[in-house]
mmCIF file of N, CA and C in Angstrom:
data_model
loop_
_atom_site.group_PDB
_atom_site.id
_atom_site.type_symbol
_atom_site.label_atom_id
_atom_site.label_comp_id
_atom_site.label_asym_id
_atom_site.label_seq_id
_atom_site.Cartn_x
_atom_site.Cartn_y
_atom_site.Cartn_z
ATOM 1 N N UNK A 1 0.813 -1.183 0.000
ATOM 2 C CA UNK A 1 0.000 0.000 0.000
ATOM 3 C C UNK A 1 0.863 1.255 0.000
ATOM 4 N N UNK A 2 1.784 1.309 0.588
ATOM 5 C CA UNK A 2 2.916 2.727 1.089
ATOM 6 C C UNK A 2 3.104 2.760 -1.006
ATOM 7 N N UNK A 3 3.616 1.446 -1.299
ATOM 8 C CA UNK A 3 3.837 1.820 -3.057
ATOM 9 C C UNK A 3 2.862 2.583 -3.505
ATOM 10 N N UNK A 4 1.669 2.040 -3.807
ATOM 11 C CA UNK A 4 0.282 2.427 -4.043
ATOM 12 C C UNK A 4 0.396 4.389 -3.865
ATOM 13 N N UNK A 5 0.422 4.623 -2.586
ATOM 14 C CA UNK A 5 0.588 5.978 -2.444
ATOM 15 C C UNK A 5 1.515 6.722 -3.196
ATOM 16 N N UNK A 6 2.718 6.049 -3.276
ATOM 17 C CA UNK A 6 3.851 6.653 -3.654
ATOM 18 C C UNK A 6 3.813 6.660 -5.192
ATOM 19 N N UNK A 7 3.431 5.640 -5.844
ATOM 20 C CA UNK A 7 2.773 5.974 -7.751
ATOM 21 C C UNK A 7 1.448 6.265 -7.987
ATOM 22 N N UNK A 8 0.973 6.979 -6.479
ATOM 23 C CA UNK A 8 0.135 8.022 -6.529
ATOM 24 C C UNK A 8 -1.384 7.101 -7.162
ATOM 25 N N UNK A 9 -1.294 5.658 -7.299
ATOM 26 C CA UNK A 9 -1.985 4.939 -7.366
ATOM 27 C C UNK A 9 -3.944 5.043 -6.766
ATOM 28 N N UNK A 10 -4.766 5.099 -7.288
ATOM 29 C CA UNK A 10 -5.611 5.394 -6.129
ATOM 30 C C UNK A 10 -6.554 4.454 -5.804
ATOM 31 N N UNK A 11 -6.696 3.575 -6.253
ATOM 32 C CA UNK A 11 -6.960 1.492 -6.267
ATOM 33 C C UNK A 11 -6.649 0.983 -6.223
ATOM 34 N N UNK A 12 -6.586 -0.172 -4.970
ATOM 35 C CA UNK A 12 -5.688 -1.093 -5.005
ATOM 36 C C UNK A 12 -6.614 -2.288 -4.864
ATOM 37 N N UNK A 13 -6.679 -3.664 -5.435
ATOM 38 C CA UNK A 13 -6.839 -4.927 -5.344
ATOM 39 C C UNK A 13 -6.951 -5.361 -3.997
ATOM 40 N N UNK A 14 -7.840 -5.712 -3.303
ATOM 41 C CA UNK A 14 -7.358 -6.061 -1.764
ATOM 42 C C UNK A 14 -8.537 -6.954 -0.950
ATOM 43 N N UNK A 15 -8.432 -8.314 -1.155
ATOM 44 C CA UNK A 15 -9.607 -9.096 -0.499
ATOM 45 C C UNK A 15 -9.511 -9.603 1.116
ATOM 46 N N UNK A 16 -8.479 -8.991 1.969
ATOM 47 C CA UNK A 16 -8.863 -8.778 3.156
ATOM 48 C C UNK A 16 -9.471 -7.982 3.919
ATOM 49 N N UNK A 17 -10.153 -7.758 4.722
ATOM 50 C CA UNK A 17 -10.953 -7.031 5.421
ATOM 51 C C UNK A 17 -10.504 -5.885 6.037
ATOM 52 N N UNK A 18 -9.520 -6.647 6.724
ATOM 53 C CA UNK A 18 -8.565 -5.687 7.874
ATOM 54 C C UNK A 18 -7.361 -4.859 7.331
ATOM 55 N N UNK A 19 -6.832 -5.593 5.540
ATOM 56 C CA UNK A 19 -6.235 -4.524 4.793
ATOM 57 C C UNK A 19 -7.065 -3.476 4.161
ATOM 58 N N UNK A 20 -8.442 -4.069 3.889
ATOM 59 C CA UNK A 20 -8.960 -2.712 3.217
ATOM 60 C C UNK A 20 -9.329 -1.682 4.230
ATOM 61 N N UNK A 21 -9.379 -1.824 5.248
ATOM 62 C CA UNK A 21 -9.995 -0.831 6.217
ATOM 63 C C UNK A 21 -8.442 0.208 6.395
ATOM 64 N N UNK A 22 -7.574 -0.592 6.536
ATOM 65 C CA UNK A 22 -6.488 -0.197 6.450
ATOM 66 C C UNK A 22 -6.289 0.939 4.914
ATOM 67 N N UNK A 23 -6.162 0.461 4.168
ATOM 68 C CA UNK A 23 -6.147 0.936 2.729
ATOM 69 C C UNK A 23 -6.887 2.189 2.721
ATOM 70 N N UNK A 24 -7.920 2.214 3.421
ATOM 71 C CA UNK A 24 -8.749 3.569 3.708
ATOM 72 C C UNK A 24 -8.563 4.667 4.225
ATOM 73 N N UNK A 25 -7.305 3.914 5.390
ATOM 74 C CA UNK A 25 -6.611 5.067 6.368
ATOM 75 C C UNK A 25 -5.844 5.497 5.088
ATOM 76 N N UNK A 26 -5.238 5.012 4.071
ATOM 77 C CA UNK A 26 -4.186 5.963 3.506
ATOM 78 C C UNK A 26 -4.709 6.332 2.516
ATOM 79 N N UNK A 27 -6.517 6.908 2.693
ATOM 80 C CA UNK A 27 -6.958 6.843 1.327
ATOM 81 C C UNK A 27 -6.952 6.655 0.100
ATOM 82 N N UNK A 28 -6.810 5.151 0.313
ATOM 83 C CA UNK A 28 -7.096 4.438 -1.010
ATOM 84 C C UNK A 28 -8.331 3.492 -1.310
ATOM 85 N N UNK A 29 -8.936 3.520 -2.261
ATOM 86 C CA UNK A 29 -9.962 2.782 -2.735
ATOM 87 C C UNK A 29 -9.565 1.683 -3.118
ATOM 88 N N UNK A 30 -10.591 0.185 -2.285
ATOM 89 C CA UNK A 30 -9.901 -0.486 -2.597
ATOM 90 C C UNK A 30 -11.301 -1.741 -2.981
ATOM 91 N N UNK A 31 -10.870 -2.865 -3.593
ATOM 92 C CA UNK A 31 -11.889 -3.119 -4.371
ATOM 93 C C UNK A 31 -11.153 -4.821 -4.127
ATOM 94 N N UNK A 32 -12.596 -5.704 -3.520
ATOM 95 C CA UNK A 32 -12.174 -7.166 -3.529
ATOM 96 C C UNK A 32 -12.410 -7.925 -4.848
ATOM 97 N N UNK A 33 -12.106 -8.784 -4.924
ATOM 98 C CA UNK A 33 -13.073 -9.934 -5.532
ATOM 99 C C UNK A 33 -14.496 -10.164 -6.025
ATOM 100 N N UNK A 34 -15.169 -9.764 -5.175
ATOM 101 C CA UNK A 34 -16.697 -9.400 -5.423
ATOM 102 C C UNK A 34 -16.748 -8.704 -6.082
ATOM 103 N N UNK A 35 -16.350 -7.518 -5.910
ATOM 104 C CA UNK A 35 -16.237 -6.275 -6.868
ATOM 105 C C UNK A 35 -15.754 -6.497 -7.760
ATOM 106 N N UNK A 36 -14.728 -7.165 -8.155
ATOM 107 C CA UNK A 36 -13.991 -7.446 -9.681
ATOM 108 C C UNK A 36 -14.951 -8.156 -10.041
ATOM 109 N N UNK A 37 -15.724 -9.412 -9.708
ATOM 110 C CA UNK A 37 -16.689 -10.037 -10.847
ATOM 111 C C UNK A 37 -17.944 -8.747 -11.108
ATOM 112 N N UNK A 38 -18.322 -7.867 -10.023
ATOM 113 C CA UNK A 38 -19.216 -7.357 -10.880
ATOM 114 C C UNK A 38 -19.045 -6.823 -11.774
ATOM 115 N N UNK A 39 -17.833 -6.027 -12.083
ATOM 116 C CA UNK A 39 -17.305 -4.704 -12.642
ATOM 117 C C UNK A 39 -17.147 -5.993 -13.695
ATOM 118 N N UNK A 40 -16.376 -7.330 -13.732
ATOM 119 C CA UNK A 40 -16.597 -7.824 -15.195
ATOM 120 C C UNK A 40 -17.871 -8.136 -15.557
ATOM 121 N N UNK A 41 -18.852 -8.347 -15.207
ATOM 122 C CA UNK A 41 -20.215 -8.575 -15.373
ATOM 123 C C UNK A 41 -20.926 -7.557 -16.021
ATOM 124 N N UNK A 42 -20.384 -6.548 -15.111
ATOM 125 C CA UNK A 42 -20.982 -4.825 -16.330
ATOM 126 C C UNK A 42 -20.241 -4.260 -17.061
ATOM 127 N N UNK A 43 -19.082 -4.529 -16.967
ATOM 128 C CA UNK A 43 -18.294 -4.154 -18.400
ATOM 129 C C UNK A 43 -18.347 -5.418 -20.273
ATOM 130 N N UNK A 44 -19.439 -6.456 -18.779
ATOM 131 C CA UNK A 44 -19.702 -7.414 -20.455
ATOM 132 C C UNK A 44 -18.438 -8.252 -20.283
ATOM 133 N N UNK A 45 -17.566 -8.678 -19.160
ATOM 134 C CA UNK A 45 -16.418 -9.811 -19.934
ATOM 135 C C UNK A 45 -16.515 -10.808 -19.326
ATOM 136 N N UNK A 46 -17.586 -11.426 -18.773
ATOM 137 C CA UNK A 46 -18.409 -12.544 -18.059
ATOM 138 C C UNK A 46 -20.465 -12.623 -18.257
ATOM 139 N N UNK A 47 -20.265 -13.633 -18.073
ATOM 140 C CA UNK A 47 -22.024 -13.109 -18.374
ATOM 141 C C UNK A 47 -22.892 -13.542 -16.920
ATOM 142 N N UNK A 48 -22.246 -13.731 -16.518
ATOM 143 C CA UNK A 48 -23.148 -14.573 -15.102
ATOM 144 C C UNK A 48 -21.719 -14.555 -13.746
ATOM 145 N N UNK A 49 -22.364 -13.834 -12.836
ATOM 146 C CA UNK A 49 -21.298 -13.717 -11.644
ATOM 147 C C UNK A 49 -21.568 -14.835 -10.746
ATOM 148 N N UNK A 50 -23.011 -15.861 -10.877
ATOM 149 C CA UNK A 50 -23.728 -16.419 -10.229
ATOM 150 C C UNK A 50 -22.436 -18.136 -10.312
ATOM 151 N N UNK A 51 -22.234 -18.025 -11.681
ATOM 152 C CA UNK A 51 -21.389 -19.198 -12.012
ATOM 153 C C UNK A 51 -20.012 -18.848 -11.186
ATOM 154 N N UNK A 52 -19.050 -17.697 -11.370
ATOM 155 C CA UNK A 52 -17.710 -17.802 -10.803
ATOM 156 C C UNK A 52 -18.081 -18.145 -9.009
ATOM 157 N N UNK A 53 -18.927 -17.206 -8.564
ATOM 158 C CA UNK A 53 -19.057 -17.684 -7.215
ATOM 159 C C UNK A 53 -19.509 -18.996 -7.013
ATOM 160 N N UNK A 54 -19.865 -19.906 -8.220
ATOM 161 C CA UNK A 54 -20.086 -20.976 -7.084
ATOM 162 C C UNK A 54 -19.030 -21.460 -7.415
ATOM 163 N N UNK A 55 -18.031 -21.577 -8.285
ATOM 164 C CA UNK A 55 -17.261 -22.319 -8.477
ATOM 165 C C UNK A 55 -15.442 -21.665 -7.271
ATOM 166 N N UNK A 56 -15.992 -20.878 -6.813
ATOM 167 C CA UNK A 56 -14.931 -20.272 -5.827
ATOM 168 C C UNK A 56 -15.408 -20.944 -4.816
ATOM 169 N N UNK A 57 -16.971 -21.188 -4.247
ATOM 170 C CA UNK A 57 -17.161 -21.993 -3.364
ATOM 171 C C UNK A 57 -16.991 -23.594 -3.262
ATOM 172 N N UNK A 58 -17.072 -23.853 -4.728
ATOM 173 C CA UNK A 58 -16.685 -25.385 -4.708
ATOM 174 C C UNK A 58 -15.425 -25.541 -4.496
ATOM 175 N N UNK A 59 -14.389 -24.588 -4.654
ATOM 176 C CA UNK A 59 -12.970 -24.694 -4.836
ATOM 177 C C UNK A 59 -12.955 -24.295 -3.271
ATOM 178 N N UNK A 60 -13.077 -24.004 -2.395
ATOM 179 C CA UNK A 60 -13.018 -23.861 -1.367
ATOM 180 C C UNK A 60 -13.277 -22.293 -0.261
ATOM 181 N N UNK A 61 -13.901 -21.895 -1.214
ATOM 182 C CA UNK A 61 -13.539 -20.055 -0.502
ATOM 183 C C UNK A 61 -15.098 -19.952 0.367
ATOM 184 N N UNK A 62 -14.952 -19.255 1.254
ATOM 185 C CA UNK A 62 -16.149 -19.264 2.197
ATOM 186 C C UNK A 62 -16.641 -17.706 2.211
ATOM 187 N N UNK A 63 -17.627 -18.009 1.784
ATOM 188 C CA UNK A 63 -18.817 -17.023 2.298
ATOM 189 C C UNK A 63 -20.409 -17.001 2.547
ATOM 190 N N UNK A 64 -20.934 -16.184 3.559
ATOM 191 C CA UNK A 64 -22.069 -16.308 4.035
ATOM 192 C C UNK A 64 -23.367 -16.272 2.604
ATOM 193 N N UNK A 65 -24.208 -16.844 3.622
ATOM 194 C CA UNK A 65 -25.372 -17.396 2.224
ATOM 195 C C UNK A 65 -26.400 -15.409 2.094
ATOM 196 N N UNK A 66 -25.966 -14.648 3.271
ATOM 197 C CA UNK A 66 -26.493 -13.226 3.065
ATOM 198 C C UNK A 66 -25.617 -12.736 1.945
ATOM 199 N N UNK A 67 -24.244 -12.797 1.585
ATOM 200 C CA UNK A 67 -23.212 -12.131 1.247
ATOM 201 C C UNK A 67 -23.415 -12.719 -0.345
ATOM 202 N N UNK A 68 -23.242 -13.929 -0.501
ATOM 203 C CA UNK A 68 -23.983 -14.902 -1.902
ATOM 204 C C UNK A 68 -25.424 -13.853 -2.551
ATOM 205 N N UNK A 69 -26.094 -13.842 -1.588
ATOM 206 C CA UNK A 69 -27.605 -13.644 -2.264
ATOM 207 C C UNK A 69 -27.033 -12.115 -2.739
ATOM 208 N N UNK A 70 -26.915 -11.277 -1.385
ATOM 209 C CA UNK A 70 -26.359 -9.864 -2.113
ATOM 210 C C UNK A 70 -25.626 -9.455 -3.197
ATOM 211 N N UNK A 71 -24.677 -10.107 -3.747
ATOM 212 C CA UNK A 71 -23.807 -10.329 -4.825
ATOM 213 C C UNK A 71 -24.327 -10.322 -5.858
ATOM 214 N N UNK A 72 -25.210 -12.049 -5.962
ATOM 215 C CA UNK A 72 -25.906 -12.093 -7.007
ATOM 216 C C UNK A 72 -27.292 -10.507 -7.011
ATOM 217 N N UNK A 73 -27.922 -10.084 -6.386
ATOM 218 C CA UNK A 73 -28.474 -9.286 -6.392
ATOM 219 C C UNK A 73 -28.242 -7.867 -7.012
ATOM 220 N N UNK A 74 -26.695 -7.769 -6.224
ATOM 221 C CA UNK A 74 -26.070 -6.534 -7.394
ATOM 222 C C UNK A 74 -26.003 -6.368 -8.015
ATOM 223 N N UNK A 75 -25.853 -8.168 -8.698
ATOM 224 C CA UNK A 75 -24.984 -8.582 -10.015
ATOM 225 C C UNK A 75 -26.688 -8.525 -11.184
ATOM 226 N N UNK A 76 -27.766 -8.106 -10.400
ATOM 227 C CA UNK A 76 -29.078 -8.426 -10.978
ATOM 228 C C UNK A 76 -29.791 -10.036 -11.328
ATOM 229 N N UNK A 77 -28.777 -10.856 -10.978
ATOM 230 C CA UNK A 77 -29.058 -11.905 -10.950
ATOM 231 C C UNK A 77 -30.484 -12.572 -9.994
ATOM 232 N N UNK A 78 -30.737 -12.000 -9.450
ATOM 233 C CA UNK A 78 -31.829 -12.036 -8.528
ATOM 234 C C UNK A 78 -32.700 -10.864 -7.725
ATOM 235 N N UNK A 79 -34.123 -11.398 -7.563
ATOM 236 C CA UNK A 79 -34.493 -10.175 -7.340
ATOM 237 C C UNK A 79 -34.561 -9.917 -5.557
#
């Protein structure tokens, strides 16, 4: 992150919790995983966010069944 600041960077990639909160103190915007499938979902370079998440869950990654539904919800996948 100190890099990030220093090439004046103002997004950084960051799917921990306790780094992005962090990332905030040095105001930077920072954007997980979730966020990258939507942003490919509305930029059109995936067609369904509903498929990568399950297949992150079959592969082993954990998340709550509120956090799932919301996703897909963003993602318009559900109403």
């Amino acid at each position: 992150m100190a890099a990030a600041k220093e090439l004046k960077i103002k997004r950084v990639i960051i799917d921990d919790r306790s780094a992005r909160h962090f990332a905030e103190t040095m105001l930077l915007r920072s954007i997980g995983l979730m966020g990258i499938l939507l942003l490919a979902k509305e930029y059109k370079k995936i067609e369904s966010v509903k498929k990568y998440l399950d297949i992150l869950i079959e592969k082993g990654f954990r998340m709550s069944v509120k956090l799932y539904n919301q996703i897909l919800k963003s993602a318009g996948e559900i109403d």
